[in-house]
mmCIF file of C-alpha atoms in Angstrom:
data_model
loop_
_atom_site.group_PDB
_atom_site.id
_atom_site.type_symbol
_atom_site.label_atom_id
_atom_site.label_comp_id
_atom_site.label_asym_id
_atom_site.label_seq_id
_atom_site.Cartn_x
_atom_site.Cartn_y
_atom_site.Cartn_z
ATOM 1 C CA MET C 14 108.604 136.814 138.802
ATOM 2 C CA LEU C 15 106.411 133.485 139.705
ATOM 3 C CA ASN C 16 103.231 132.612 137.469
ATOM 4 C CA ASP C 17 99.549 131.928 138.576
ATOM 5 C CA SER C 18 100.504 128.443 139.029
ATOM 6 C CA GLN C 19 104.210 128.332 141.227
ATOM 7 C CA ILE C 20 102.491 131.249 143.369
ATOM 8 C CA THR C 21 99.281 129.230 144.195
ATOM 9 C CA ALA C 22 101.731 126.010 144.606
ATOM 10 C CA LEU C 23 104.006 128.174 146.865
ATOM 11 C CA ASN C 24 101.745 129.491 148.762
ATOM 12 C CA ASP C 25 99.529 126.069 149.464
ATOM 13 C CA ARG C 26 102.997 124.997 150.915
ATOM 14 C CA LEU C 27 103.559 128.114 153.291
ATOM 15 C CA SER C 28 100.125 128.405 154.431
ATOM 16 C CA THR C 29 99.090 127.756 158.022
ATOM 17 C CA THR C 30 97.148 125.529 156.782
ATOM 18 C CA ARG C 31 99.295 123.330 155.164
ATOM 19 C CA GLN C 32 98.693 119.871 154.487
ATOM 20 C CA PRO C 33 102.020 118.307 156.492
ATOM 21 C CA VAL C 34 103.310 116.601 153.891
ATOM 22 C CA GLY C 35 102.540 117.794 150.749
ATOM 23 C CA GLY C 36 103.704 117.984 146.661
ATOM 24 C CA ILE C 37 105.020 119.431 144.050
ATOM 25 C CA TRP C 38 104.495 118.004 140.566
ATOM 26 C CA GLY C 39 106.348 120.007 137.888
ATOM 27 C CA PRO C 40 106.110 118.942 134.124
ATOM 28 C CA PRO C 41 109.220 119.630 131.501
ATOM 29 C CA GLY C 42 110.443 123.296 131.834
ATOM 30 C CA THR C 43 107.933 124.707 134.846
ATOM 31 C CA GLY C 44 110.285 125.403 136.873
ATOM 32 C CA LYS C 45 110.238 123.024 139.989
ATOM 33 C CA THR C 46 113.830 123.788 141.083
ATOM 34 C CA PHE C 47 112.746 127.555 141.172
ATOM 35 C CA VAL C 48 109.523 126.598 142.844
ATOM 36 C CA ALA C 49 111.042 124.616 145.679
ATOM 37 C CA ALA C 50 114.551 127.845 146.069
ATOM 38 C CA ASN C 51 111.016 129.884 146.964
ATOM 39 C CA GLU C 52 110.367 127.521 149.479
ATOM 40 C CA VAL C 53 113.263 126.879 150.905
ATOM 41 C CA VAL C 54 114.249 130.935 150.945
ATOM 42 C CA ARG C 55 110.785 131.799 152.103
ATOM 43 C CA ALA C 56 110.162 129.447 154.682
ATOM 44 C CA VAL C 57 113.452 130.678 156.606
ATOM 45 C CA THR C 58 112.991 134.324 156.163
ATOM 46 C CA GLU C 59 109.586 134.505 156.624
ATOM 47 C CA ASN C 60 108.143 131.818 159.010
ATOM 48 C CA ASP C 61 111.991 131.373 160.580
ATOM 49 C CA GLU C 62 112.148 127.877 159.946
ATOM 50 C CA ARG C 63 115.268 125.324 159.337
ATOM 51 C CA VAL C 64 115.173 123.996 155.921
ATOM 52 C CA LEU C 65 116.662 120.715 155.159
ATOM 53 C CA VAL C 66 117.076 120.523 150.916
ATOM 54 C CA CYS C 67 117.540 116.954 149.628
ATOM 55 C CA ALA C 68 117.250 115.034 146.516
ATOM 56 C CA TYR C 69 118.451 111.489 144.615
ATOM 57 C CA GLU C 70 120.793 113.118 142.509
ATOM 58 C CA ASN C 71 124.022 115.321 143.535
ATOM 59 C CA SER C 72 123.021 117.781 140.695
ATOM 60 C CA THR C 73 119.241 118.300 141.813
ATOM 61 C CA VAL C 74 120.774 119.437 144.781
ATOM 62 C CA ASP C 75 123.173 121.538 143.558
ATOM 63 C CA GLN C 76 121.055 123.765 141.414
ATOM 64 C CA THR C 77 118.577 123.889 144.415
ATOM 65 C CA ILE C 78 121.462 125.415 146.217
ATOM 66 C CA ARG C 79 122.341 127.742 143.593
ATOM 67 C CA ASN C 80 119.180 129.488 143.350
ATOM 68 C CA ILE C 81 118.980 129.374 146.623
ATOM 69 C CA ALA C 82 121.848 131.334 146.740
ATOM 70 C CA ILE C 83 121.008 133.582 144.379
ATOM 71 C CA LEU C 84 117.251 134.760 145.501
ATOM 72 C CA LEU C 85 118.693 135.166 148.794
ATOM 73 C CA GLN C 86 121.044 137.671 147.552
ATOM 74 C CA SER C 87 119.338 138.877 145.231
ATOM 75 C CA ARG C 88 115.932 139.156 146.920
ATOM 76 C CA TYR C 89 116.554 139.814 150.286
ATOM 77 C CA GLY C 90 120.071 141.222 150.074
ATOM 78 C CA TRP C 91 122.273 138.941 151.866
ATOM 79 C CA SER C 92 126.090 139.397 151.578
ATOM 80 C CA GLN C 93 128.000 136.420 149.989
ATOM 81 C CA ASP C 94 129.411 135.780 153.867
ATOM 82 C CA ILE C 95 126.156 135.905 155.381
ATOM 83 C CA ILE C 96 125.044 133.097 152.708
ATOM 84 C CA ALA C 97 128.383 131.026 153.049
ATOM 85 C CA ARG C 98 127.470 130.822 157.045
ATOM 86 C CA SER C 99 123.721 130.561 156.706
ATOM 87 C CA VAL C 100 124.040 127.845 153.582
ATOM 88 C CA LYS C 101 125.691 124.997 153.530
ATOM 89 C CA ARG C 102 126.205 121.884 151.352
ATOM 90 C CA THR C 103 127.111 118.249 153.051
ATOM 91 C CA GLY C 104 126.862 114.668 152.082
ATOM 92 C CA TYR C 105 129.409 113.644 149.386
ATOM 93 C CA ILE C 106 131.010 116.730 149.036
ATOM 94 C CA ALA C 107 133.312 115.247 145.928
ATOM 95 C CA ARG C 108 130.186 114.846 144.326
ATOM 96 C CA ALA C 109 129.130 118.418 144.738
ATOM 97 C CA ALA C 110 129.741 121.272 141.880
ATOM 98 C CA PRO C 111 132.784 123.143 142.247
ATOM 99 C CA ASP C 112 130.708 126.129 142.059
ATOM 100 C CA LEU C 113 129.406 124.978 145.318
ATOM 101 C CA TYR C 114 132.838 124.313 147.103
ATOM 102 C CA PRO C 115 132.343 127.726 149.578
ATOM 103 C CA TYR C 116 129.152 126.152 151.056
ATOM 104 C CA CYS C 117 130.251 122.627 151.061
ATOM 105 C CA THR C 118 131.579 120.913 154.702
ATOM 106 C CA ARG C 119 131.198 118.065 157.354
ATOM 107 C CA ASN C 120 131.214 120.037 160.115
ATOM 108 C CA ARG C 121 128.767 119.542 162.591
ATOM 109 C CA ASN C 122 129.314 122.987 164.163
ATOM 110 C CA GLU C 123 128.827 124.240 160.828
ATOM 111 C CA LEU C 124 125.663 122.519 160.002
ATOM 112 C CA ALA C 125 124.749 123.084 163.270
ATOM 113 C CA ILE C 126 124.324 127.131 162.557
ATOM 114 C CA ALA C 127 123.166 126.842 158.956
ATOM 115 C CA ARG C 128 119.754 127.583 158.311
ATOM 116 C CA ILE C 129 119.670 125.553 155.480
ATOM 117 C CA VAL C 130 121.435 122.197 154.401
ATOM 118 C CA GLY C 131 121.616 120.484 151.056
ATOM 119 C CA THR C 132 122.442 116.678 150.897
ATOM 120 C CA THR C 133 121.565 113.756 148.599
ATOM 121 C CA LEU C 134 118.736 111.855 150.312
ATOM 122 C CA HIS C 135 121.255 108.878 151.201
ATOM 123 C CA SER C 136 123.258 111.079 152.754
ATOM 124 C CA SER C 137 120.759 112.832 154.767
ATOM 125 C CA TYR C 138 120.752 110.057 157.464
ATOM 126 C CA VAL C 139 123.887 108.006 158.518
ATOM 127 C CA THR C 140 123.033 105.198 160.999
ATOM 128 C CA THR C 141 126.146 104.450 161.968
ATOM 129 C CA GLY C 142 129.063 106.246 162.984
ATOM 130 C CA ARG C 143 129.195 109.677 164.475
ATOM 131 C CA MET C 144 126.028 111.615 162.709
ATOM 132 C CA ILE C 145 126.503 114.760 161.175
ATOM 133 C CA LEU C 146 123.451 116.110 160.814
ATOM 134 C CA GLN C 147 121.706 116.247 164.296
ATOM 135 C CA GLU C 148 118.167 114.607 164.950
ATOM 136 C CA GLU C 149 115.043 116.678 165.218
ATOM 137 C CA SER C 150 116.661 119.754 164.224
ATOM 138 C CA PHE C 151 114.893 120.700 161.021
ATOM 139 C CA ASP C 152 111.354 122.253 160.772
ATOM 140 C CA ARG C 153 110.903 121.572 156.924
ATOM 141 C CA ILE C 154 112.317 119.251 154.290
ATOM 142 C CA ILE C 155 112.468 119.375 150.633
ATOM 143 C CA MET C 156 112.697 116.449 148.745
ATOM 144 C CA ASP C 157 113.419 117.124 144.871
ATOM 145 C CA GLU C 158 113.125 114.959 142.269
ATOM 146 C CA SER C 159 110.657 112.459 144.243
ATOM 147 C CA GLY C 160 109.500 111.180 141.154
ATOM 148 C CA GLN C 161 112.618 109.209 141.886
ATOM 149 C CA VAL C 162 112.083 107.863 145.117
ATOM 150 C CA THR C 163 110.983 104.826 146.917
ATOM 151 C CA PRO C 164 108.442 105.736 150.111
ATOM 152 C CA GLN C 165 110.401 103.511 151.470
ATOM 153 C CA GLN C 166 113.241 105.825 150.287
ATOM 154 C CA ALA C 167 111.753 108.782 151.421
ATOM 155 C CA TRP C 168 111.201 107.865 155.396
ATOM 156 C CA ILE C 169 115.380 108.088 155.419
ATOM 157 C CA PRO C 170 115.614 111.994 156.701
ATOM 158 C CA LEU C 171 112.638 112.126 158.571
ATOM 159 C CA ARG C 172 114.101 111.330 161.547
ATOM 160 C CA LEU C 173 115.762 115.076 161.572
ATOM 161 C CA LEU C 174 112.521 116.589 161.689
ATOM 162 C CA ARG C 175 111.528 118.025 164.760
ATOM 163 C CA ASP C 176 109.178 116.510 167.036
ATOM 164 C CA SER C 177 106.395 118.823 166.340
ATOM 165 C CA ASP C 178 102.650 119.421 165.015
ATOM 166 C CA ASN C 179 104.098 122.317 162.285
ATOM 167 C CA VAL C 180 107.035 120.429 160.617
ATOM 168 C CA THR C 181 106.225 119.974 157.227
ATOM 169 C CA VAL C 182 107.461 117.988 153.917
ATOM 170 C CA SER C 183 107.133 118.947 150.737
ATOM 171 C CA VAL C 184 108.105 116.667 147.651
ATOM 172 C CA TYR C 185 109.071 117.730 143.975
ATOM 173 C CA GLY C 186 109.174 115.976 141.043
ATOM 174 C CA ASP C 187 107.555 114.836 138.007
ATOM 175 C CA ASP C 188 106.548 111.105 138.178
ATOM 176 C CA VAL C 189 105.220 110.913 134.417
ATOM 177 C CA GLN C 190 108.834 111.439 133.720
ATOM 178 C CA LEU C 191 110.755 109.556 136.592
ATOM 179 C CA THR C 192 110.500 106.493 138.496
ATOM 180 C CA PRO C 193 112.545 104.801 140.961
ATOM 181 C CA ILE C 194 115.569 102.359 140.292
ATOM 182 C CA SER C 195 114.745 99.280 141.279
ATOM 183 C CA PRO C 196 117.883 96.586 142.044
ATOM 184 C CA ASP C 197 115.848 93.826 140.503
ATOM 185 C CA PHE C 198 115.005 96.162 137.808
ATOM 186 C CA VAL C 199 111.335 95.846 139.154
ATOM 187 C CA GLN C 200 109.116 99.375 138.587
ATOM 188 C CA GLU C 201 107.813 100.497 141.814
ATOM 189 C CA LYS C 202 105.833 103.770 142.320
ATOM 190 C CA SER C 203 107.632 106.401 143.970
ATOM 191 C CA VAL C 204 106.604 108.544 146.580
ATOM 192 C CA LEU C 205 105.154 111.458 144.731
ATOM 193 C CA ARG C 206 102.876 109.335 142.803
ATOM 194 C CA ARG C 207 101.593 107.292 145.921
ATOM 195 C CA LEU C 208 100.904 111.274 147.122
ATOM 196 C CA ARG C 209 98.696 111.939 143.822
ATOM 197 C CA THR C 210 97.014 108.309 143.885
ATOM 198 C CA ASN C 211 96.068 108.591 147.565
ATOM 199 C CA ASN C 212 95.518 111.970 148.109
ATOM 200 C CA GLU C 213 95.397 114.187 144.962
ATOM 201 C CA ARG C 214 94.126 117.304 147.227
ATOM 202 C CA CYS C 215 97.769 117.275 148.478
ATOM 203 C CA ILE C 216 99.272 118.024 145.357
ATOM 204 C CA ARG C 217 99.337 121.120 143.216
ATOM 205 C CA MET C 218 100.979 120.711 139.238
ATOM 206 C CA LEU C 219 102.756 123.492 137.929
ATOM 207 C CA ASN C 220 100.857 123.842 134.641
ATOM 208 C CA THR C 221 103.293 126.494 132.496
ATOM 209 C CA THR C 222 106.277 125.571 130.562
ATOM 210 C CA TYR C 223 108.855 127.691 129.438
ATOM 211 C CA ARG C 224 111.168 125.106 127.300
ATOM 212 C CA LEU C 225 108.430 123.646 124.714
ATOM 213 C CA ASN C 226 107.493 125.272 121.649
ATOM 214 C CA SER C 227 104.259 124.430 119.659
ATOM 215 C CA PRO C 228 102.869 122.306 118.651
ATOM 216 C CA GLY C 229 105.270 119.661 120.798
ATOM 217 C CA VAL C 230 103.884 121.723 123.833
ATOM 218 C CA ASP C 231 100.322 120.644 122.613
ATOM 219 C CA MET C 232 101.662 116.743 122.032
ATOM 220 C CA THR C 233 103.513 116.065 125.466
ATOM 221 C CA SER C 234 99.416 117.787 127.434
ATOM 222 C CA LYS C 235 97.655 115.490 125.346
ATOM 223 C CA VAL C 236 99.859 112.302 125.626
ATOM 224 C CA PHE C 237 101.293 113.061 129.391
ATOM 225 C CA TYR C 238 99.282 115.339 131.206
ATOM 226 C CA GLY C 239 95.994 115.459 129.994
ATOM 227 C CA GLY C 240 94.973 118.398 128.240
ATOM 228 C CA ASN C 241 96.746 120.260 131.026
ATOM 229 C CA LEU C 242 99.921 121.870 130.244
ATOM 230 C CA GLY C 243 100.337 125.086 128.798
ATOM 231 C CA ALA C 244 102.984 127.347 126.938
ATOM 232 C CA PRO C 245 103.421 131.415 126.782
ATOM 233 C CA GLN C 246 102.973 132.462 123.411
ATOM 234 C CA GLU C 247 106.134 133.646 123.078
ATOM 235 C CA VAL C 248 107.484 130.491 123.783
ATOM 236 C CA LYS C 249 104.841 128.847 121.579
ATOM 237 C CA ASP C 250 106.216 131.051 118.903
ATOM 238 C CA ARG C 251 109.750 130.704 119.512
ATOM 239 C CA ARG C 252 111.366 129.199 115.886
ATOM 240 C CA LEU C 253 115.290 128.180 114.541
ATOM 241 C CA GLN C 254 117.144 130.525 112.766
ATOM 242 C CA VAL C 255 119.088 129.799 109.824
ATOM 243 C CA ASN C 256 121.472 131.577 108.238
ATOM 244 C CA GLY C 257 121.739 130.818 104.714
ATOM 245 C CA ASN C 258 119.583 128.609 102.388
ATOM 246 C CA ILE C 259 118.598 124.736 102.888
ATOM 247 C CA LYS C 260 120.421 123.310 100.261
ATOM 248 C CA THR C 261 117.768 122.141 97.242
ATOM 249 C CA ASP C 262 119.509 119.263 95.853
ATOM 250 C CA GLN C 263 119.140 117.705 99.538
ATOM 251 C CA PRO C 264 116.717 115.022 99.709
ATOM 252 C CA LYS C 265 112.961 116.635 100.386
ATOM 253 C CA TYR C 266 113.273 114.826 103.864
ATOM 254 C CA ILE C 267 116.374 116.295 104.877
ATOM 255 C CA ARG C 268 114.928 120.566 103.552
ATOM 256 C CA GLU C 269 111.518 119.792 105.153
ATOM 257 C CA ALA C 270 112.996 118.466 108.209
ATOM 258 C CA VAL C 271 115.419 121.163 109.153
ATOM 259 C CA ALA C 272 113.528 123.851 107.598
ATOM 260 C CA PRO C 273 112.482 126.019 110.772
ATOM 261 C CA GLU C 274 108.889 126.193 110.456
ATOM 262 C CA ASN C 275 109.074 122.160 110.900
ATOM 263 C CA THR C 276 109.216 122.262 114.649
ATOM 264 C CA LEU C 277 107.588 118.279 115.316
ATOM 265 C CA VAL C 278 109.254 116.189 112.873
ATOM 266 C CA TYR C 279 109.410 112.096 112.331
ATOM 267 C CA ILE C 280 111.220 110.035 109.480
ATOM 268 C CA GLY C 281 110.516 106.667 109.120
ATOM 269 C CA VAL C 282 114.115 105.096 107.467
ATOM 270 C CA LYS C 283 114.286 101.467 106.420
ATOM 271 C CA GLY C 284 117.422 99.425 108.242
ATOM 272 C CA ARG C 285 116.463 96.522 110.925
ATOM 273 C CA GLU C 286 118.400 96.571 114.273
ATOM 274 C CA ILE C 287 121.128 95.219 115.400
ATOM 275 C CA ILE C 288 121.525 93.516 118.756
ATOM 276 C CA ASN C 289 124.420 93.838 120.773
ATOM 277 C CA GLY C 290 124.486 92.316 123.692
ATOM 278 C CA LEU C 291 121.651 93.578 126.087
ATOM 279 C CA SER C 292 121.436 97.121 123.743
ATOM 280 C CA CYS C 293 120.777 97.909 120.386
ATOM 281 C CA ASP C 294 122.165 99.482 117.347
ATOM 282 C CA ASN C 295 120.628 101.058 114.103
ATOM 283 C CA PRO C 296 123.341 102.048 110.961
ATOM 284 C CA ALA C 297 121.025 103.111 108.937
ATOM 285 C CA GLN C 298 119.061 105.184 111.305
ATOM 286 C CA ALA C 299 122.309 107.157 112.555
ATOM 287 C CA MET C 300 123.147 107.918 108.728
ATOM 288 C CA ILE C 301 120.628 109.623 108.492
ATOM 289 C CA ILE C 302 121.374 111.886 111.676
ATOM 290 C CA ALA C 303 124.476 112.377 110.238
ATOM 291 C CA ASP C 304 123.015 113.898 107.292
ATOM 292 C CA LEU C 305 120.717 116.278 109.488
ATOM 293 C CA CYS C 306 123.523 116.975 111.441
ATOM 294 C CA TYR C 307 125.502 118.352 108.927
ATOM 295 C CA GLU C 308 123.038 120.152 107.080
ATOM 296 C CA LEU C 309 121.618 122.167 110.220
ATOM 297 C CA LEU C 310 125.657 123.256 110.736
ATOM 298 C CA ARG C 311 126.141 124.095 106.851
ATOM 299 C CA VAL C 312 123.011 126.526 107.899
ATOM 300 C CA GLY C 313 124.510 128.069 110.788
ATOM 301 C CA ILE C 314 122.920 126.560 113.602
ATOM 302 C CA SER C 315 126.222 125.975 116.508
ATOM 303 C CA PRO C 316 127.094 122.117 117.491
ATOM 304 C CA SER C 317 126.052 123.696 120.517
ATOM 305 C CA ARG C 318 123.145 124.230 120.529
ATOM 306 C CA ILE C 319 121.949 120.192 119.203
ATOM 307 C CA SER C 320 121.725 117.462 120.898
ATOM 308 C CA VAL C 321 121.535 113.891 120.009
ATOM 309 C CA ILE C 322 119.459 111.016 121.533
ATOM 310 C CA THR C 323 118.786 107.498 122.072
ATOM 311 C CA PRO C 324 118.064 105.325 124.430
ATOM 312 C CA TYR C 325 120.494 102.151 123.678
ATOM 313 C CA GLY C 326 124.390 102.646 124.364
ATOM 314 C CA ALA C 327 125.283 100.975 121.707
ATOM 315 C CA HIS C 328 123.324 103.154 119.855
ATOM 316 C CA VAL C 329 125.133 106.077 121.329
ATOM 317 C CA ARG C 330 129.037 104.615 120.839
ATOM 318 C CA THR C 331 127.732 104.575 116.724
ATOM 319 C CA LEU C 332 126.226 107.979 116.728
ATOM 320 C CA ARG C 333 129.722 109.382 118.057
ATOM 321 C CA THR C 334 131.279 107.521 115.667
ATOM 322 C CA THR C 335 129.400 108.761 112.558
ATOM 323 C CA LEU C 336 129.394 112.217 114.196
ATOM 324 C CA GLU C 337 133.224 112.742 115.333
ATOM 325 C CA GLY C 338 134.601 115.921 115.251
ATOM 326 C CA THR C 339 131.568 118.047 114.521
ATOM 327 C CA GLY C 340 131.178 118.920 118.458
ATOM 328 C CA ILE C 341 127.623 117.854 118.582
ATOM 329 C CA ALA C 342 126.645 115.403 121.894
ATOM 330 C CA CYS C 343 125.239 112.141 121.882
ATOM 331 C CA LYS C 344 124.183 110.527 124.662
ATOM 332 C CA THR C 345 121.452 108.197 125.903
ATOM 333 C CA VAL C 346 118.055 109.805 126.763
ATOM 334 C CA HIS C 347 118.646 108.884 130.905
ATOM 335 C CA ARG C 348 121.605 111.152 130.491
ATOM 336 C CA MET C 349 119.103 114.094 128.911
ATOM 337 C CA LEU C 350 116.896 114.000 131.849
ATOM 338 C CA GLY C 351 116.940 117.564 133.533
ATOM 339 C CA GLY C 352 118.698 118.664 130.355
ATOM 340 C CA GLU C 353 117.130 120.635 127.272
ATOM 341 C CA ASP C 354 118.667 122.129 123.621
ATOM 342 C CA ASP C 355 117.617 124.234 120.634
ATOM 343 C CA VAL C 356 117.633 121.212 118.325
ATOM 344 C CA VAL C 357 116.786 117.590 119.742
ATOM 345 C CA ILE C 358 117.342 114.324 117.529
ATOM 346 C CA LEU C 359 115.900 111.758 119.282
ATOM 347 C CA ALA C 360 117.077 107.923 117.407
ATOM 348 C CA THR C 361 114.550 105.531 118.670
ATOM 349 C CA THR C 362 116.797 102.980 117.674
ATOM 350 C CA ARG C 363 114.535 99.827 117.636
ATOM 351 C CA SER C 364 112.845 98.144 114.116
ATOM 352 C CA ASN C 365 111.859 94.799 114.072
ATOM 353 C CA THR C 366 108.660 92.770 112.678
ATOM 354 C CA SER C 367 107.508 91.839 116.679
ATOM 355 C CA ARG C 368 106.611 95.848 117.154
ATOM 356 C CA ASP C 369 108.968 95.130 119.960
ATOM 357 C CA LEU C 370 110.430 98.553 121.413
ATOM 358 C CA GLY C 371 112.242 97.261 124.519
ATOM 359 C CA PHE C 372 112.187 99.254 127.411
ATOM 360 C CA VAL C 373 111.464 102.119 124.716
ATOM 361 C CA ASN C 374 108.249 101.595 125.416
ATOM 362 C CA GLN C 375 107.719 103.102 128.734
ATOM 363 C CA PRO C 376 105.747 106.278 128.880
ATOM 364 C CA GLU C 377 107.748 108.560 131.733
ATOM 365 C CA LEU C 378 110.938 107.225 129.016
ATOM 366 C CA LEU C 379 109.106 108.785 125.891
ATOM 367 C CA ASN C 380 108.041 111.765 128.018
ATOM 368 C CA VAL C 381 112.041 112.793 128.772
ATOM 369 C CA ALA C 382 112.768 111.769 125.407
ATOM 370 C CA THR C 383 110.104 114.114 123.790
ATOM 371 C CA SER C 384 110.414 116.833 125.742
ATOM 372 C CA ARG C 385 113.892 118.142 125.890
ATOM 373 C CA GLN C 386 113.865 120.668 122.702
ATOM 374 C CA LEU C 387 113.591 124.770 122.786
ATOM 375 C CA MET C 388 112.314 125.032 118.987
ATOM 376 C CA LYS C 389 113.119 122.017 117.323
ATOM 377 C CA LEU C 390 112.714 118.329 118.173
ATOM 378 C CA ILE C 391 113.387 114.867 114.936
ATOM 379 C CA ILE C 392 111.987 111.599 115.573
ATOM 380 C CA VAL C 393 114.191 109.339 113.720
ATOM 381 C CA GLY C 394 112.643 106.164 113.765
ATOM 382 C CA ASP C 395 111.186 102.872 111.908
ATOM 383 C CA ASP C 396 109.240 103.543 108.318
ATOM 384 C CA GLY C 397 106.932 100.309 109.622
ATOM 385 C CA GLU C 398 104.946 99.832 112.896
ATOM 386 C CA THR C 399 107.365 99.309 115.539
ATOM 387 C CA PHE C 400 107.180 103.055 116.749
ATOM 388 C CA ALA C 401 103.863 103.211 115.351
ATOM 389 C CA GLU C 402 102.494 100.514 117.164
ATOM 390 C CA GLY C 403 105.020 99.627 120.099
ATOM 391 C CA SER C 404 103.172 101.310 122.907
ATOM 392 C CA ASN C 405 100.474 103.532 123.911
ATOM 393 C CA ALA C 406 102.619 106.391 124.089
ATOM 394 C CA SER C 407 104.735 105.846 121.387
ATOM 395 C CA ARG C 408 101.399 105.202 119.208
ATOM 396 C CA ARG C 409 99.846 108.414 119.784
ATOM 397 C CA ILE C 410 103.173 110.905 119.749
ATOM 398 C CA HIS C 411 103.599 109.026 115.867
ATOM 399 C CA ASP C 412 99.647 110.187 115.096
ATOM 400 C CA PHE C 413 100.419 113.738 116.815
ATOM 401 C CA ILE C 414 102.990 114.307 114.438
ATOM 402 C CA ALA C 415 101.448 112.909 111.692
ATOM 403 C CA SER C 416 97.905 115.758 112.033
ATOM 404 C CA LYS C 417 99.962 118.588 113.778
ATOM 405 C CA GLY C 418 103.606 117.922 112.728
ATOM 406 C CA CYS C 419 105.628 117.038 109.977
ATOM 407 C CA MET C 420 105.623 113.673 108.704
ATOM 408 C CA LEU C 421 108.393 112.081 106.168
ATOM 409 C CA THR C 422 109.581 108.863 104.867
ATOM 410 C CA ASN C 423 113.279 107.723 103.600
ATOM 411 C CA SER C 424 114.470 105.098 101.656
ATOM 412 C CA ILE C 425 117.808 104.008 101.529
#
């Protein structure tokens, strides 16, 4: 079932009066990839179009193709044999997910008769050698992760569109979570941000998230989306269920942080950062996170339901050592992009007298870091002013938790 904002966005991209180039702005947990799959399926089955699905990363292409196959079978009754002939995955096939191998091919004839073709943005058009995909053979391009794509990169697949007034390009993404990766590390404007800036009428926002409970959804909405993001009541009310009692002899910050009713927590920790080459570490924060994780495990939370994230690789290595044998995943914030978990513990790492958050001051990174949780977010940061004053976004997050969440401190 599609919600109202998804239906509006979808109908806008399929309308006969649609903008030739338009976008779907999908904040965390709003189902943008599902909407993209619906656009593809309806364009093929209702408008008799041929559609190219492309994205910056292989995993996004795979997920969209996966959703398309499910929709074609469940909604339209297509057999697996017909789907396998009509839907193809090409490009750098070695990077495709194993479950999509039945759809994978580099055979030009098989690709020429397919109604839906999925590939990465950069593999969609090869300027040298023998072309795999025929020029001017698609009616519609679905471009996901467009918050990561520069306008120049967005031109790559356009030669595959037919020479017609009825062709369509739909860009999907969230430029408040993603920015293009520049070779010289200079921040660039994405194609989605360009569209939102220059022609806001061609953009539709998905405004209902099925990930973030309360008050986390209100924080994300207020800090990053102008108050325009909401969640159904059953999602807002979602809480962690524990088996057994939290130990009364645990420090107060552990008891309060683990308590199911506290879904949005900040723990201030003494202990300065340690510069490690171009990266940073913070052993004091790692020790606190270990205590939190062991108590979560003790009250029955499976390690598969807990993710520990931090912006810095050096801190990831320390956390993995500290939590070795627990089965709890530790990864960088960038690796958590597109993922979610019941409990997310964010180590901010930075703690210094200069209030310098480094690249953590990027609002897009902070948005990703604080919007992965289904039931509980615990931010472990400094007990001074590095996070509270390091950037406008971090200050607003800190102030929101102080007023609507659970603010705790620890001294070690």
